[in-house]
Coordinates of C-alpha atoms and ligand atoms in Angstrom, one line a residue:
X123 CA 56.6 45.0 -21.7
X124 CA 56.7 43.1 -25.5
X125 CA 53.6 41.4 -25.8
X126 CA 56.0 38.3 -26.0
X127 CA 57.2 39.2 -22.3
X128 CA 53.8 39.4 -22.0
X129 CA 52.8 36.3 -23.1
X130 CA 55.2 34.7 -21.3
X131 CA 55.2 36.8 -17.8
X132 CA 51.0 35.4 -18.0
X133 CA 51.7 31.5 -18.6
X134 CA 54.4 31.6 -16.0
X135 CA 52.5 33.1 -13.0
X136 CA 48.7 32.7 -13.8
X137 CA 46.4 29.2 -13.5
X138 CA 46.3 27.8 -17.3
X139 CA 42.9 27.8 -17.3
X140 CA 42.2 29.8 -20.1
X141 CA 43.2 28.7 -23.7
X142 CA 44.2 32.9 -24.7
X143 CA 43.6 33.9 -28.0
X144 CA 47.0 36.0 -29.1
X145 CA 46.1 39.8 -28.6
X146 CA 46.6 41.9 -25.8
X147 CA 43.9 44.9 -25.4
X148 CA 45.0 48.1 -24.1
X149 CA 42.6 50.5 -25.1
X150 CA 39.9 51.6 -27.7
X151 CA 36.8 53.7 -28.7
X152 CA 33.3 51.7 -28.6
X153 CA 33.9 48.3 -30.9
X154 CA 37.0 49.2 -31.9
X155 CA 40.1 48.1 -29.6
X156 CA 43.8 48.4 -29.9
X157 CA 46.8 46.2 -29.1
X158 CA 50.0 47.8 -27.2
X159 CA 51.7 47.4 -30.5
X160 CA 48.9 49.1 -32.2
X161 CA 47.3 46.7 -34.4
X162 CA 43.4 47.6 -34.5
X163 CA 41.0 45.6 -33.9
X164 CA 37.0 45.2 -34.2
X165 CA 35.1 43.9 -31.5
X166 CA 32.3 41.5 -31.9
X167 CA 32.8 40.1 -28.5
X168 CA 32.4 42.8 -26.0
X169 CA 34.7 40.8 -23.2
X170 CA 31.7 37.9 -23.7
X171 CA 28.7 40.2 -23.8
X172 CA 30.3 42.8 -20.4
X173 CA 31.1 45.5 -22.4
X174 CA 27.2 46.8 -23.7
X175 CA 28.2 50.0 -25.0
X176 CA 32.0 49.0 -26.2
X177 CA 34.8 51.0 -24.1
X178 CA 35.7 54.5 -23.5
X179 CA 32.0 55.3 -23.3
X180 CA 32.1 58.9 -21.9
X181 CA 28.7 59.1 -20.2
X182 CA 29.3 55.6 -18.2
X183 CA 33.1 56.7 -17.3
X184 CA 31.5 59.7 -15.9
X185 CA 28.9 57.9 -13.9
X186 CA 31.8 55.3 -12.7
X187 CA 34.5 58.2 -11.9
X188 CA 31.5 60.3 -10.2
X189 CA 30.9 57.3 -7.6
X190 CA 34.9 56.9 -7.5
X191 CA 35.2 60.0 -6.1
X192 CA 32.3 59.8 -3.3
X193 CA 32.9 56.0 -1.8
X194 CA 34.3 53.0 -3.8
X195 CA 32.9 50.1 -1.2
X196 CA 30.7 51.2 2.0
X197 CA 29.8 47.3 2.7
X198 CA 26.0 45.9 2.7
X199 CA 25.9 47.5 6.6
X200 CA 24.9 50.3 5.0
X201 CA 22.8 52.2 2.3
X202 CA 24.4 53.4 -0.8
X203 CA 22.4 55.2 -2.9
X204 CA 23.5 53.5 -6.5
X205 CA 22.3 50.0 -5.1
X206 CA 18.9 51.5 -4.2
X207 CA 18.5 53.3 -7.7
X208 CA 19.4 50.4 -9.5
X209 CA 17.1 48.1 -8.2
X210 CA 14.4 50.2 -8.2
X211 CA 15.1 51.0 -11.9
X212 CA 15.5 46.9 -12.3
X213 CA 12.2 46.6 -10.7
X214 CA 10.3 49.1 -12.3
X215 CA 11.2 47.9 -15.9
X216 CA 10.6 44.4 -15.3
X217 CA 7.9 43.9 -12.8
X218 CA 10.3 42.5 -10.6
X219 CA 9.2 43.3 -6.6
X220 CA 12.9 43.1 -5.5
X221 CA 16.4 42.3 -6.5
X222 CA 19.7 40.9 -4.9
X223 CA 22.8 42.3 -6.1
X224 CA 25.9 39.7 -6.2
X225 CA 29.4 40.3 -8.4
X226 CA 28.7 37.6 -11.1
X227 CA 26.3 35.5 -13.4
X228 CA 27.8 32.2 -11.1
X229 CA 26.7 34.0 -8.1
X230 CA 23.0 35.0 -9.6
X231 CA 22.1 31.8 -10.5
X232 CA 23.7 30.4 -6.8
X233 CA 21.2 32.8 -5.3
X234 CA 18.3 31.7 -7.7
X235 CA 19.0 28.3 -6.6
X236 CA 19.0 28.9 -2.9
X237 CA 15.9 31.2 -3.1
X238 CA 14.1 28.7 -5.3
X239 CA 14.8 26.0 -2.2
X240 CA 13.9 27.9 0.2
X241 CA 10.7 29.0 -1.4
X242 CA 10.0 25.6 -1.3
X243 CA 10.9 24.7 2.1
X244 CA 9.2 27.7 3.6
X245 CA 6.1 26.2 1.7
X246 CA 6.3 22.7 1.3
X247 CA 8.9 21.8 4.3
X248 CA 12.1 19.4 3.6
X249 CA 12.8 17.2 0.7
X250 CA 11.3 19.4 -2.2
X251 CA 14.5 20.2 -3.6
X252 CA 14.6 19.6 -6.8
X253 CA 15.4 21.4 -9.5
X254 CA 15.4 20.9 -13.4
X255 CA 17.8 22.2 -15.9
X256 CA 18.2 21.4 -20.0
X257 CA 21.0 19.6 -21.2
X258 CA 23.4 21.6 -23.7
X259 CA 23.1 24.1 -20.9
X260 CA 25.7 26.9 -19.0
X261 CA 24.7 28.5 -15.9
X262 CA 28.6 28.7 -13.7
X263 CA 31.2 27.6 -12.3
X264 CA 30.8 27.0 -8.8
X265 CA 29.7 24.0 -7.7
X266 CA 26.0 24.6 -7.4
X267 CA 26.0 26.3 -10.8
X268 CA 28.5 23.4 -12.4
X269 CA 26.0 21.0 -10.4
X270 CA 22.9 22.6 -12.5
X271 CA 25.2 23.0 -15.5
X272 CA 23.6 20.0 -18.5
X273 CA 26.9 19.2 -19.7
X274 CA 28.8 15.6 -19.1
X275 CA 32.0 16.9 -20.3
X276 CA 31.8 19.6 -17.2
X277 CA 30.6 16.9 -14.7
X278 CA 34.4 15.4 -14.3
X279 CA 37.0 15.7 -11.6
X280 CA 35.2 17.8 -9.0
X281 CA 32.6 14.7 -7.8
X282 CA 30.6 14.8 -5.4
X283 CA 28.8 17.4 -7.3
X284 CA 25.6 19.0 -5.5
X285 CA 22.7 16.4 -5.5
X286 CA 19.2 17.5 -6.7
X287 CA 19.7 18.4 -9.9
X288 CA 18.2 16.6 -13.7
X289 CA 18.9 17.6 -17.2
X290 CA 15.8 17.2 -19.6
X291 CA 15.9 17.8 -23.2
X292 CA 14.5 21.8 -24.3
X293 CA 10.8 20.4 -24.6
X294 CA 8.3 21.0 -22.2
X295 CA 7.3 17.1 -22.7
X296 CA 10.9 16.1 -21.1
X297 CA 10.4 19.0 -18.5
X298 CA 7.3 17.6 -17.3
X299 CA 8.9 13.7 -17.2
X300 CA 12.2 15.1 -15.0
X301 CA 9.9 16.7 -12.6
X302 CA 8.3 15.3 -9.4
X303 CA 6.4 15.9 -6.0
X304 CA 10.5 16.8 -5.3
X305 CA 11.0 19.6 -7.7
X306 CA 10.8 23.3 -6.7
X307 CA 11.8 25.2 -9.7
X308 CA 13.1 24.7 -13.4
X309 CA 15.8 26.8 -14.6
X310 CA 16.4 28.0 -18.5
X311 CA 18.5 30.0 -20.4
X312 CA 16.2 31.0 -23.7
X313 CA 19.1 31.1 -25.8
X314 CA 21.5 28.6 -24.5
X315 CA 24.9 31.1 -25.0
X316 CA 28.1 28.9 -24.2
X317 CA 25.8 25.7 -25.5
X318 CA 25.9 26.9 -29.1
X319 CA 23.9 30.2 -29.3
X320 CA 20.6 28.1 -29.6
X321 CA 17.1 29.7 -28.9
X322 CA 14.3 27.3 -26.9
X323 CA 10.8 27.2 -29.4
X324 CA 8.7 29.4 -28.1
X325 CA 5.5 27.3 -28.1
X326 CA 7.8 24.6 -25.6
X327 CA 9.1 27.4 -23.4
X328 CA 5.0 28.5 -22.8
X329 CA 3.9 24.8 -22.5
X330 CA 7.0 24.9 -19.5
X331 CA 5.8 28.1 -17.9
X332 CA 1.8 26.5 -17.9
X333 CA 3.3 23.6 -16.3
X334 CA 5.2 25.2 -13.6
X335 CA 2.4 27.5 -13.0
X336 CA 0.1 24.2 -12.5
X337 CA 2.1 22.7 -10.1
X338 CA 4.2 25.8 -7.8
X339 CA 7.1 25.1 -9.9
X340 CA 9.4 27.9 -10.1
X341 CA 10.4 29.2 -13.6
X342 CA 13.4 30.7 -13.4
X343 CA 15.3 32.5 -16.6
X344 CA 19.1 32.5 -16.3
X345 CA 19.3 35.9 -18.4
X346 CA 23.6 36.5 -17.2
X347 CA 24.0 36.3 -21.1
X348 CA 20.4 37.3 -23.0
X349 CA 19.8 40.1 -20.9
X350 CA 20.2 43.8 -20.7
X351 CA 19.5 44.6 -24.4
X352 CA 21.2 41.6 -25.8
X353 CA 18.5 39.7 -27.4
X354 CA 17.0 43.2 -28.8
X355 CA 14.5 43.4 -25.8
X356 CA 15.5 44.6 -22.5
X357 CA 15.4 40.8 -21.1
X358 CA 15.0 37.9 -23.8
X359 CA 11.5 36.4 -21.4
X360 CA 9.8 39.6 -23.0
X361 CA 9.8 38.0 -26.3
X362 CA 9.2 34.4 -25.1
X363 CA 5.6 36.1 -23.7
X364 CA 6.5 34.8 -20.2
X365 CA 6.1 35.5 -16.8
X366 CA 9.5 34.4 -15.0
X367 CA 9.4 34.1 -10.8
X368 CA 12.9 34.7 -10.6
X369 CA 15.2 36.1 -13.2
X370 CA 19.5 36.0 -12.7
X371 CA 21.5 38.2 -15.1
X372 CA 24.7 39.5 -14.7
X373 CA 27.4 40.2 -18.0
X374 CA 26.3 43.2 -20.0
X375 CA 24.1 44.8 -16.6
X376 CA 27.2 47.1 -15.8
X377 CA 29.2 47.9 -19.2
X378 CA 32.1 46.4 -18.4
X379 CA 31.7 45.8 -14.4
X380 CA 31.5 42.6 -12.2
X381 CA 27.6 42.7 -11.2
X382 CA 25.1 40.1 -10.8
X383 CA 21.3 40.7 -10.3
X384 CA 19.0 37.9 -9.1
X385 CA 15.0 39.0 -9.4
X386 CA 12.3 38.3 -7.5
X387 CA 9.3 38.6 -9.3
X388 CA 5.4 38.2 -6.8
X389 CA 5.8 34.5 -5.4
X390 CA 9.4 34.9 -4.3
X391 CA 9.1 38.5 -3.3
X392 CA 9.8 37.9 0.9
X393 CA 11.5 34.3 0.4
X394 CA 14.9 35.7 1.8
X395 CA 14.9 37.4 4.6
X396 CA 17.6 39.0 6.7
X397 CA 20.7 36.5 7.5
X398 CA 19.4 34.1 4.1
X399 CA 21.7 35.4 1.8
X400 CA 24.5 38.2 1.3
X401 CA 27.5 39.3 -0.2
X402 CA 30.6 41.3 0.5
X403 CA 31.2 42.9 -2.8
X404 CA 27.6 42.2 -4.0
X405 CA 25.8 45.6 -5.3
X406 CA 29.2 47.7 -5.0
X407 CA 28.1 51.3 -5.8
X408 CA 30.8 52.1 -8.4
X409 CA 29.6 48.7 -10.3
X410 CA 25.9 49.7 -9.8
X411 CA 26.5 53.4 -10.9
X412 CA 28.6 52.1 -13.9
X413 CA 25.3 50.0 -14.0
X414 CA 22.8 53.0 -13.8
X415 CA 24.6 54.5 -16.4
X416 CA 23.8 51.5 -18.9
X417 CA 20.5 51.2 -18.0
X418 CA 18.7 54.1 -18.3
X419 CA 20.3 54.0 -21.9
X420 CA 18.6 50.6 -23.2
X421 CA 16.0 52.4 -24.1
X422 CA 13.1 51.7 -27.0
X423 CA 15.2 53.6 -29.0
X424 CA 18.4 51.5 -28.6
X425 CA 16.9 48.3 -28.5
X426 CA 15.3 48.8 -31.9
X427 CA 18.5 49.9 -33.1
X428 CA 19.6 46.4 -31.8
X429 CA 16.9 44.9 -33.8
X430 CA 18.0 46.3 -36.5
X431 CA 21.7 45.4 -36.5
X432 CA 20.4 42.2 -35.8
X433 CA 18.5 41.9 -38.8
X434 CA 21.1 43.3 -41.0
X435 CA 23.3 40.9 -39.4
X436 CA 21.5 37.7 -40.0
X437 CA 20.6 39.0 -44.0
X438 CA 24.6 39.2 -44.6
X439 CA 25.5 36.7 -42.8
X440 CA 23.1 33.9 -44.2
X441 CA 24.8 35.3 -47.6
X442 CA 28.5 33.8 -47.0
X443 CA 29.3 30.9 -48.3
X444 CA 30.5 28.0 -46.5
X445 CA 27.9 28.9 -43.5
X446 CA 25.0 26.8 -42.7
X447 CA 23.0 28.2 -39.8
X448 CA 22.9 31.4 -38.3
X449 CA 21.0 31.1 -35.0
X450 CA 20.5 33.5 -32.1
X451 CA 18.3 36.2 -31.0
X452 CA 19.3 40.1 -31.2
X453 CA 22.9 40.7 -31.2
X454 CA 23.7 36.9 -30.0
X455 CA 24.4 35.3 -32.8
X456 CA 25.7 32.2 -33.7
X457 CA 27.1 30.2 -36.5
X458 CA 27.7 27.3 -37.7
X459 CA 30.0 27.3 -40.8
X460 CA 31.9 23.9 -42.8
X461 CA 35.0 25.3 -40.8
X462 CA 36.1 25.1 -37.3
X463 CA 34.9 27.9 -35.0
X464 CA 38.1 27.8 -33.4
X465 CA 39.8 28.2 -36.8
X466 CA 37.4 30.9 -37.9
X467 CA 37.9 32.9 -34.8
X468 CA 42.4 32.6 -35.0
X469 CA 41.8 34.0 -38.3
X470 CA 39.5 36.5 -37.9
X471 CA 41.8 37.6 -35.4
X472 CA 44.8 37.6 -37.5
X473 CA 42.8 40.2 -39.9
X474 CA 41.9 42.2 -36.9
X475 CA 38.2 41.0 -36.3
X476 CA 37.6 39.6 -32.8
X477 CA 34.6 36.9 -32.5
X478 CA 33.9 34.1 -30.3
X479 CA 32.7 30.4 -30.4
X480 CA 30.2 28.4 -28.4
X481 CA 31.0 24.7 -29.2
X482 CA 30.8 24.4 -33.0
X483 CA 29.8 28.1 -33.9
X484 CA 31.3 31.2 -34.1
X485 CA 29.3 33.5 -31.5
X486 CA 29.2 37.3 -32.2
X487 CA 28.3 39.4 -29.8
X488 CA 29.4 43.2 -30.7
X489 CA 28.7 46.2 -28.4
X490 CA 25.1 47.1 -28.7
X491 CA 26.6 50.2 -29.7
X492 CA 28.6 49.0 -32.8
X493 CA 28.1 51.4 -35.7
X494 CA 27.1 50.4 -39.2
X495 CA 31.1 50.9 -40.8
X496 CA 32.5 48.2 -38.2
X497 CA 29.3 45.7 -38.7
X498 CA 30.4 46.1 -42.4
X499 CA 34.1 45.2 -41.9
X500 CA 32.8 42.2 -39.8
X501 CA 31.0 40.9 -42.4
X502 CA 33.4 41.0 -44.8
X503 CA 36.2 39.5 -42.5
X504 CA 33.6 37.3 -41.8
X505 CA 33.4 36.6 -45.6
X506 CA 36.8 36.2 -46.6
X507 CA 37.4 33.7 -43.7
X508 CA 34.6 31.6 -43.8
X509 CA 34.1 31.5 -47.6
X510 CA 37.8 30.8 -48.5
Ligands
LIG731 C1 28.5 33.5 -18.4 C2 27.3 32.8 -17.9 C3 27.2 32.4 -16.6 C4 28.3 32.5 -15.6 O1 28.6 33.9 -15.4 P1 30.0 34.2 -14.6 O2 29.9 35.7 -14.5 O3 31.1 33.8 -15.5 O4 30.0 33.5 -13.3 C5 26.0 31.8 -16.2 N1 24.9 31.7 -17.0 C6 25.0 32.0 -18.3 C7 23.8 31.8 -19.2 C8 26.2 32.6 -18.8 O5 26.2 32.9 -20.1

């Protein structure tokens, strides 16, 4: 199939709900992808921060085609030995006391939600349902997750959306005026991804967590994009010097497979119990061993490697003309340039560079693998577009 039989084979049969850039991937080696037709390109995407250590990496297609050839699904019936590991390695490396496994960041967060409500009802009894969010914020697509999402321009068409939700600015002085003897937990993503690639100040995010703590407020970190390696630290909340109760990530957690983790850290530890919650695919032992595989390989090691692409990164980067701010935390980073980050990204993509935007900036997020070579032929497609 032509990539223009393609193209057209995709709009004709599939829900246009994706604005496709032109490329079609069919293979590649770490950050570094190829069309059918062979053009190359190099990734600073990673399938929006799935794919942690790029594609084609041997020792995670081993782990994957290992569990492929025991039992690709066995149900949540019964014990599968992948699931177990992982959340005992999940637990042990956060502090986390246990973990539901679901198929995606939408569905993490959905469980955080219900967890957080229950917690409270178990508690508190009825009507402390509350729950606060920031505006400028992302965390899904269902309609819980859409409900808790701070964005007017996503609150159209699909009224009535869930009640209980408020959107306060990212200070812990608007936190504290959107909660009320009705609000069980506040949820935050410390680096607002699809919002712009925007890190919360530190000094607010503690003033939130002193807050919550006061007053049985759940704080809940929506890690589906900042976490597993991402930010430089295994979860972003490390460097924010907090102590989350509940933690959702999902994206990068199984190089390249749909997974979603919700954590429970002490006070939620036995707030679901057996018939609360569930999932068919949830915790499917080829994703989790895919998972396992990733994992036990974001180690000190690699994450200061991550630091250190990051800070090379940001140094080159704040060099290019034509770019204003460069934001972000780790290998999430954003920019915001005199152009438009839709126009940067077609035209990286013409010279064989893949990025991506978040409103107004031009998000990178490249395989915490990347090597040094491709990082340097970013930058300079980076330059030549931007600074032109
Ligand atoms: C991507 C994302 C989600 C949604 O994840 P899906 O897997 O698309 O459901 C939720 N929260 C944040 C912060 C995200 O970046």
């Amino acid at each position: 199939m032509s990539f223009e039989e393609l193209r057209e084979k995709d709009q004709k049969y599939i829900a246009n709900t994706y604005n496709r850039f032109p490329a079609d991937i069919v293979r590649g080696e770490g950050a570094s992808l190829y069309s059918e037709s062979g053009k190359k390109y190099v990734d600073f995407g990673s399938g929006i921060a799935v794919n942690s250590f790029g594609v084609n990496d041997e020792e995670w297609k081993e782990a994957v085609i290992d569990q492929l050839d025991k039992v690709q699904h066995a149900s949540n019936l019964y014990y599968t030995r992948p699931q177990a590991e992982l959340a005992a390695m999940l637990c042990e490396r956060t502090g986390a006391k246990k973990v539901f496994f679901s198929n995606s960041g939408a569905e993490a967060n959905e469980c955080a939600i219900k967890a957080a409500r229950k917690y409270s009802y178990d508690k508190y009894g009825e009507g402390r349902y509350h729950i606060v969010t920031l505006k400028n914020s992302f965390h899904g697509r269902t309609m819980a997750t859409l409900s808790a999402t701070g964005q007017d321009a996503m609150h159209r068409y699909f009224m009535p959306f869930l009640e209980g939700f408020s959107y306060a600015e990212p200070t812990a002085a608007s936190v504290r005026a959107h909660c009320s003897k009705q609000t069980c937990a506040v949820l935050l993503e410390l680096v607002q991804g699809e919002g712009g690639v925007r890190p919360l100040d530190k000094e607010e995010v503690l003033a939130v967590e002193r807050f919550c703590k006061k007053n049985d407020i759940l704080l809940m970190i929506d890690e589906v994009q900042t976490g597993n390696g991402r930010t430089g630290t295994l979860y972003a909340y490390e460097q924010y010097g907090i102590h989350p109760d509940v933690v959702s990530t999902a994206k990068g957690l199984a190089g390249g497979l749909p997974l979603g983790a919700t954590m429970f850290f002490d006070k939620c530890e036995h707030t679901l119990g057996a018939g609360d919650h569930g999932s068919t695919f949830g915790g499917n032992p080829i994703a989790c061993a895919g998972a396992c595989s990733i994992l036990r390989r974001i180690d000190r090691d690699l994450l200061l490697e991550v630091q250190g692409k990051s800070a090379y990164l940001f140094t080159h980067l704040g060099r290019i003309k034509n770019v204003k701010e460069v934001a972000g935390l780790g290998l999430m980073i954003g920019l915001l340039t005199t152009k438009s980050s839709r126009e940067v990204a077609e035209k990286c993509l013409e010279r064989g560079l893949i990025v991506l935007t978040a409103k107004d900036r031009v998000r990178l997020l490249p395989p915490l693998t990347v090597r040094k070579d491709e990082l340097d032929f970013g930058l300079q497609i980076l330059n030549e577009v931007i600074s032109e």
